[in-house]
GROMACS .gro file of C-alpha atoms in nm:
model
  261
    1UNK     CA    1   5.001 -26.067   4.758
    2UNK     CA    2   4.854 -25.921   5.064
    3UNK     CA    3   4.456 -26.043   5.083
    4UNK     CA    4   4.225 -25.768   5.164
    5UNK     CA    5   4.053 -25.793   5.474
    6UNK     CA    6   3.678 -25.925   5.481
    7UNK     CA    7   3.424 -25.728   5.472
    8UNK     CA    8   3.296 -25.514   5.855
    9UNK     CA    9   2.961 -25.664   5.958
   10UNK     CA   10   2.736 -25.354   6.039
   11UNK     CA   11   2.422 -25.504   6.325
   12UNK     CA   12   2.114 -25.281   6.245
   13UNK     CA   13   1.889 -25.255   6.460
   14UNK     CA   14   1.583 -25.102   6.592
   15UNK     CA   15   1.639 -24.886   6.853
   16UNK     CA   16   1.446 -24.825   7.182
   17UNK     CA   17   1.369 -24.601   7.486
   18UNK     CA   18   1.389 -24.920   7.680
   19UNK     CA   19   1.786 -24.943   7.811
   20UNK     CA   20   1.763 -25.342   7.827
   21UNK     CA   21   1.698 -25.314   7.415
   22UNK     CA   22   2.076 -25.198   7.357
   23UNK     CA   23   2.188 -25.377   7.603
   24UNK     CA   24   2.120 -25.671   7.460
   25UNK     CA   25   2.234 -25.554   7.135
   26UNK     CA   26   2.544 -25.544   7.255
   27UNK     CA   27   2.579 -25.849   7.398
   28UNK     CA   28   2.479 -25.994   7.084
   29UNK     CA   29   2.703 -25.840   6.857
   30UNK     CA   30   2.982 -25.903   7.137
   31UNK     CA   31   2.898 -26.288   7.071
   32UNK     CA   32   2.938 -26.219   6.677
   33UNK     CA   33   3.291 -26.084   6.702
   34UNK     CA   34   3.345 -26.382   6.903
   35UNK     CA   35   3.295 -26.641   6.584
   36UNK     CA   36   3.418 -26.374   6.364
   37UNK     CA   37   3.780 -26.309   6.470
   38UNK     CA   38   3.967 -26.020   6.226
   39UNK     CA   39   3.646 -25.933   6.112
   40UNK     CA   40   3.508 -25.569   6.208
   41UNK     CA   41   3.215 -25.619   6.387
   42UNK     CA   42   2.973 -25.275   6.438
   43UNK     CA   43   2.630 -25.172   6.534
   44UNK     CA   44   2.396 -24.898   6.437
   45UNK     CA   45   2.061 -24.815   6.536
   46UNK     CA   46   1.709 -24.669   6.343
   47UNK     CA   47   1.599 -24.456   6.598
   48UNK     CA   48   1.651 -24.389   7.004
   49UNK     CA   49   1.996 -24.549   7.040
   50UNK     CA   50   2.339 -24.445   6.939
   51UNK     CA   51   2.513 -24.471   6.703
   52UNK     CA   52   2.263 -24.450   6.425
   53UNK     CA   53   2.351 -24.632   6.102
   54UNK     CA   54   2.495 -24.321   5.946
   55UNK     CA   55   2.738 -24.240   6.239
   56UNK     CA   56   2.803 -24.612   6.287
   57UNK     CA   57   2.913 -24.654   5.923
   58UNK     CA   58   3.108 -24.307   5.933
   59UNK     CA   59   3.310 -24.460   6.153
   60UNK     CA   60   3.357 -24.780   5.995
   61UNK     CA   61   3.459 -24.536   5.719
   62UNK     CA   62   3.712 -24.370   5.908
   63UNK     CA   63   3.835 -24.730   6.015
   64UNK     CA   64   3.933 -24.786   5.663
   65UNK     CA   65   3.665 -24.999   5.596
   66UNK     CA   66   3.540 -24.986   5.213
   67UNK     CA   67   3.303 -25.281   5.207
   68UNK     CA   68   3.062 -25.334   5.483
   69UNK     CA   69   2.787 -25.587   5.505
   70UNK     CA   70   2.491 -25.486   5.677
   71UNK     CA   71   2.228 -25.777   5.861
   72UNK     CA   72   1.948 -25.641   5.944
   73UNK     CA   73   1.818 -25.711   6.379
   74UNK     CA   74   1.526 -25.838   6.220
   75UNK     CA   75   1.317 -26.169   6.263
   76UNK     CA   76   1.011 -26.076   5.947
   77UNK     CA   77   1.130 -25.894   5.632
   78UNK     CA   78   0.878 -25.612   5.686
   79UNK     CA   79   0.830 -25.228   5.622
   80UNK     CA   80   1.213 -25.165   5.806
   81UNK     CA   81   1.364 -25.394   5.584
   82UNK     CA   82   1.243 -25.299   5.222
   83UNK     CA   83   1.178 -24.946   5.314
   84UNK     CA   84   1.383 -24.782   5.605
   85UNK     CA   85   1.707 -24.972   5.572
   86UNK     CA   86   1.765 -24.983   5.196
   87UNK     CA   87   1.690 -24.555   5.238
   88UNK     CA   88   1.933 -24.502   5.542
   89UNK     CA   89   2.254 -24.765   5.344
   90UNK     CA   90   2.178 -24.603   5.017
   91UNK     CA   91   2.203 -24.203   5.190
   92UNK     CA   92   2.554 -24.329   5.369
   93UNK     CA   93   2.699 -24.475   5.042
   94UNK     CA   94   2.615 -24.166   4.865
   95UNK     CA   95   2.808 -23.950   5.128
   96UNK     CA   96   3.095 -24.172   5.146
   97UNK     CA   97   3.271 -24.233   4.799
   98UNK     CA   98   3.402 -24.568   4.796
   99UNK     CA   99   3.187 -24.730   5.014
  100UNK     CA  100   3.038 -25.013   4.906
  101UNK     CA  101   2.734 -25.184   5.099
  102UNK     CA  102   2.513 -25.517   5.091
  103UNK     CA  103   2.217 -25.562   5.301
  104UNK     CA  104   2.193 -25.894   5.391
  105UNK     CA  105   1.855 -26.128   5.462
  106UNK     CA  106   1.659 -26.046   5.803
  107UNK     CA  107   1.711 -26.332   6.026
  108UNK     CA  108   1.373 -26.513   6.045
  109UNK     CA  109   1.230 -26.741   5.913
  110UNK     CA  110   1.507 -27.024   6.028
  111UNK     CA  111   1.553 -27.341   6.199
  112UNK     CA  112   1.798 -27.168   6.424
  113UNK     CA  113   1.515 -26.923   6.529
  114UNK     CA  114   1.313 -27.214   6.624
  115UNK     CA  115   1.606 -27.372   6.781
  116UNK     CA  116   1.659 -27.068   7.016
  117UNK     CA  117   1.261 -27.070   7.119
  118UNK     CA  118   1.261 -27.416   7.208
  119UNK     CA  119   1.578 -27.401   7.468
  120UNK     CA  120   1.410 -27.077   7.555
  121UNK     CA  121   1.122 -27.285   7.677
  122UNK     CA  122   1.281 -27.568   7.887
  123UNK     CA  123   1.485 -27.279   8.076
  124UNK     CA  124   1.120 -27.168   8.142
  125UNK     CA  125   1.027 -27.458   8.274
  126UNK     CA  126   0.914 -27.635   7.991
  127UNK     CA  127   0.932 -28.012   7.967
  128UNK     CA  128   1.010 -28.056   7.627
  129UNK     CA  129   0.972 -28.414   7.697
  130UNK     CA  130   0.583 -28.328   7.707
  131UNK     CA  131   0.543 -28.132   7.377
  132UNK     CA  132   0.246 -28.372   7.263
  133UNK     CA  133   0.042 -28.215   7.515
  134UNK     CA  134   0.178 -27.843   7.520
  135UNK     CA  135   0.040 -27.593   7.339
  136UNK     CA  136   0.302 -27.285   7.238
  137UNK     CA  137   0.153 -26.938   7.190
  138UNK     CA  138   0.437 -26.786   6.933
  139UNK     CA  139   0.405 -26.466   7.004
  140UNK     CA  140   0.565 -26.169   6.799
  141UNK     CA  141   0.601 -25.754   6.834
  142UNK     CA  142   0.357 -25.739   6.568
  143UNK     CA  143   0.366 -25.581   6.245
  144UNK     CA  144   0.110 -25.428   5.957
  145UNK     CA  145   0.291 -25.559   5.630
  146UNK     CA  146   0.045 -25.889   5.566
  147UNK     CA  147   0.378 -26.058   5.405
  148UNK     CA  148   0.536 -26.075   5.766
  149UNK     CA  149   0.160 -26.167   5.932
  150UNK     CA  150   0.157 -26.436   5.656
  151UNK     CA  151   0.538 -26.601   5.692
  152UNK     CA  152   0.506 -26.595   6.097
  153UNK     CA  153   0.196 -26.822   6.061
  154UNK     CA  154   0.361 -27.026   5.838
  155UNK     CA  155   0.640 -27.066   6.083
  156UNK     CA  156   0.395 -27.174   6.368
  157UNK     CA  157   0.220 -27.456   6.174
  158UNK     CA  158   0.576 -27.564   6.063
  159UNK     CA  159   0.698 -27.526   6.404
  160UNK     CA  160   0.411 -27.790   6.507
  161UNK     CA  161   0.464 -27.990   6.247
  162UNK     CA  162   0.828 -28.022   6.274
  163UNK     CA  163   0.885 -28.008   6.667
  164UNK     CA  164   0.555 -28.261   6.749
  165UNK     CA  165   0.371 -27.958   6.952
  166UNK     CA  166   0.026 -28.046   7.052
  167UNK     CA  167  -0.066 -27.650   6.881
  168UNK     CA  168   0.161 -27.361   6.822
  169UNK     CA  169  -0.079 -27.071   6.759
  170UNK     CA  170   0.060 -26.701   6.608
  171UNK     CA  171  -0.012 -26.427   6.832
  172UNK     CA  172   0.100 -26.079   6.848
  173UNK     CA  173   0.203 -25.768   7.025
  174UNK     CA  174   0.062 -25.489   6.794
  175UNK     CA  175  -0.035 -25.461   6.482
  176UNK     CA  176  -0.251 -25.788   6.405
  177UNK     CA  177  -0.466 -25.992   6.532
  178UNK     CA  178  -0.502 -26.258   6.816
  179UNK     CA  179  -0.301 -26.124   7.142
  180UNK     CA  180  -0.157 -26.356   7.355
  181UNK     CA  181  -0.398 -26.351   7.605
  182UNK     CA  182  -0.662 -26.435   7.275
  183UNK     CA  183  -0.404 -26.745   7.184
  184UNK     CA  184  -0.388 -26.889   7.523
  185UNK     CA  185  -0.797 -26.848   7.569
  186UNK     CA  186  -0.821 -27.061   7.265
  187UNK     CA  187  -0.595 -27.311   7.293
  188UNK     CA  188  -0.765 -27.386   7.683
  189UNK     CA  189  -1.052 -27.386   7.535
  190UNK     CA  190  -0.923 -27.636   7.243
  191UNK     CA  191  -0.806 -27.836   7.576
  192UNK     CA  192  -0.460 -27.852   7.577
  193UNK     CA  193  -0.377 -27.936   7.928
  194UNK     CA  194   0.004 -27.689   7.918
  195UNK     CA  195  -0.009 -27.384   7.750
  196UNK     CA  196   0.384 -27.199   7.716
  197UNK     CA  197   0.396 -26.896   7.550
  198UNK     CA  198   0.749 -26.829   7.315
  199UNK     CA  199   0.804 -26.442   7.287
  200UNK     CA  200   0.975 -26.414   6.925
  201UNK     CA  201   1.129 -26.090   6.990
  202UNK     CA  202   1.473 -25.995   7.038
  203UNK     CA  203   1.512 -25.794   7.316
  204UNK     CA  204   1.331 -25.686   7.607
  205UNK     CA  205   1.075 -25.370   7.565
  206UNK     CA  206   0.731 -25.236   7.574
  207UNK     CA  207   0.555 -25.484   7.343
  208UNK     CA  208   0.753 -25.770   7.455
  209UNK     CA  209   0.635 -25.635   7.797
  210UNK     CA  210   0.271 -25.680   7.625
  211UNK     CA  211   0.341 -26.013   7.558
  212UNK     CA  212   0.455 -26.106   7.910
  213UNK     CA  213   0.146 -25.943   8.047
  214UNK     CA  214  -0.141 -26.081   7.815
  215UNK     CA  215   0.036 -26.435   7.871
  216UNK     CA  216   0.004 -26.380   8.313
  217UNK     CA  217  -0.322 -26.250   8.208
  218UNK     CA  218  -0.444 -26.582   8.074
  219UNK     CA  219  -0.306 -26.772   8.259
  220UNK     CA  220  -0.024 -26.929   8.085
  221UNK     CA  221   0.165 -27.221   8.245
  222UNK     CA  222   0.505 -27.105   8.110
  223UNK     CA  223   0.632 -26.757   7.934
  224UNK     CA  224   1.005 -26.772   7.837
  225UNK     CA  225   1.259 -26.545   7.775
  226UNK     CA  226   1.293 -26.332   7.505
  227UNK     CA  227   1.567 -26.423   7.251
  228UNK     CA  228   1.837 -26.222   7.404
  229UNK     CA  229   2.227 -26.263   7.289
  230UNK     CA  230   2.147 -26.607   7.229
  231UNK     CA  231   2.438 -26.867   7.089
  232UNK     CA  232   2.174 -26.916   6.806
  233UNK     CA  233   2.105 -26.562   6.687
  234UNK     CA  234   2.442 -26.493   6.718
  235UNK     CA  235   2.543 -26.774   6.460
  236UNK     CA  236   2.269 -26.707   6.270
  237UNK     CA  237   2.365 -26.320   6.218
  238UNK     CA  238   2.694 -26.466   6.092
  239UNK     CA  239   2.535 -26.682   5.864
  240UNK     CA  240   2.324 -26.361   5.719
  241UNK     CA  241   2.674 -26.197   5.680
  242UNK     CA  242   2.835 -26.508   5.526
  243UNK     CA  243   2.537 -26.569   5.294
  244UNK     CA  244   2.564 -26.195   5.154
  245UNK     CA  245   2.908 -26.218   5.035
  246UNK     CA  246   3.079 -26.137   5.396
  247UNK     CA  247   3.310 -26.431   5.439
  248UNK     CA  248   3.403 -26.780   5.285
  249UNK     CA  249   3.130 -26.947   5.157
  250UNK     CA  250   3.339 -27.257   5.070
  251UNK     CA  251   3.161 -27.500   5.321
  252UNK     CA  252   2.789 -27.264   5.286
  253UNK     CA  253   2.631 -27.488   5.071
  254UNK     CA  254   2.469 -27.174   4.885
  255UNK     CA  255   2.479 -26.891   4.677
  256UNK     CA  256   2.552 -26.525   4.827
  257UNK     CA  257   2.215 -26.334   4.904
  258UNK     CA  258   2.222 -25.987   4.968
  259UNK     CA  259   2.117 -25.674   4.793
  260UNK     CA  260   2.393 -25.386   4.706
  261UNK     CA  261   2.291 -25.066   4.747
   0.00000   0.00000   0.00000
């Protein structure tokens, strides 16, 4: 009896006018492929970059794929994950007969993201041994979704509690306050000796550049790079794929999560 191939993994990225975004997503997809030999991995974009999600699904379908797990390359469950992506996937499924698509969960919050952020801070010159005297600004692109903002603020509190930083303040490049510069200044006003900024963003672009500018304006001691094609992020993408039924879950320790569309 022939074993059917595993579902294809479609990384659904937002897209950006900044060319660094697509280059980062491509590098991250390559890392995921190295974790998933035998699994077809493709990338589709909601906007700006090519291929679009619909075009990527058409390509997978033409190559023989009939089962796809779509993993949003998003750090929070906001409008794109709740509305945009499901709508695009449903439209493609209606157009491609026999295609089953399952949308996996977003990437955050997750301990692997915090591990990646800490590694990025270390590469930026932050001495992790000095964390008790170091305050961190956890800076995101921002959102108008109250659920996403609340989850991000809770992540900052949890990171401080579990990692032992002097303080962790959330900040946002758009959609909410405080800004990165505001959060850096607030930590200084509280007497924090060293302040580092950890951008909780995947790829360079306009909003990450705004985070960097705010950190420099307020005199942060260190600013980490975006997460980029971090190995922790690739592992997290693979786990979301597996949790949505994309791989053997015998050792995963939890039931599949995902939404059929």
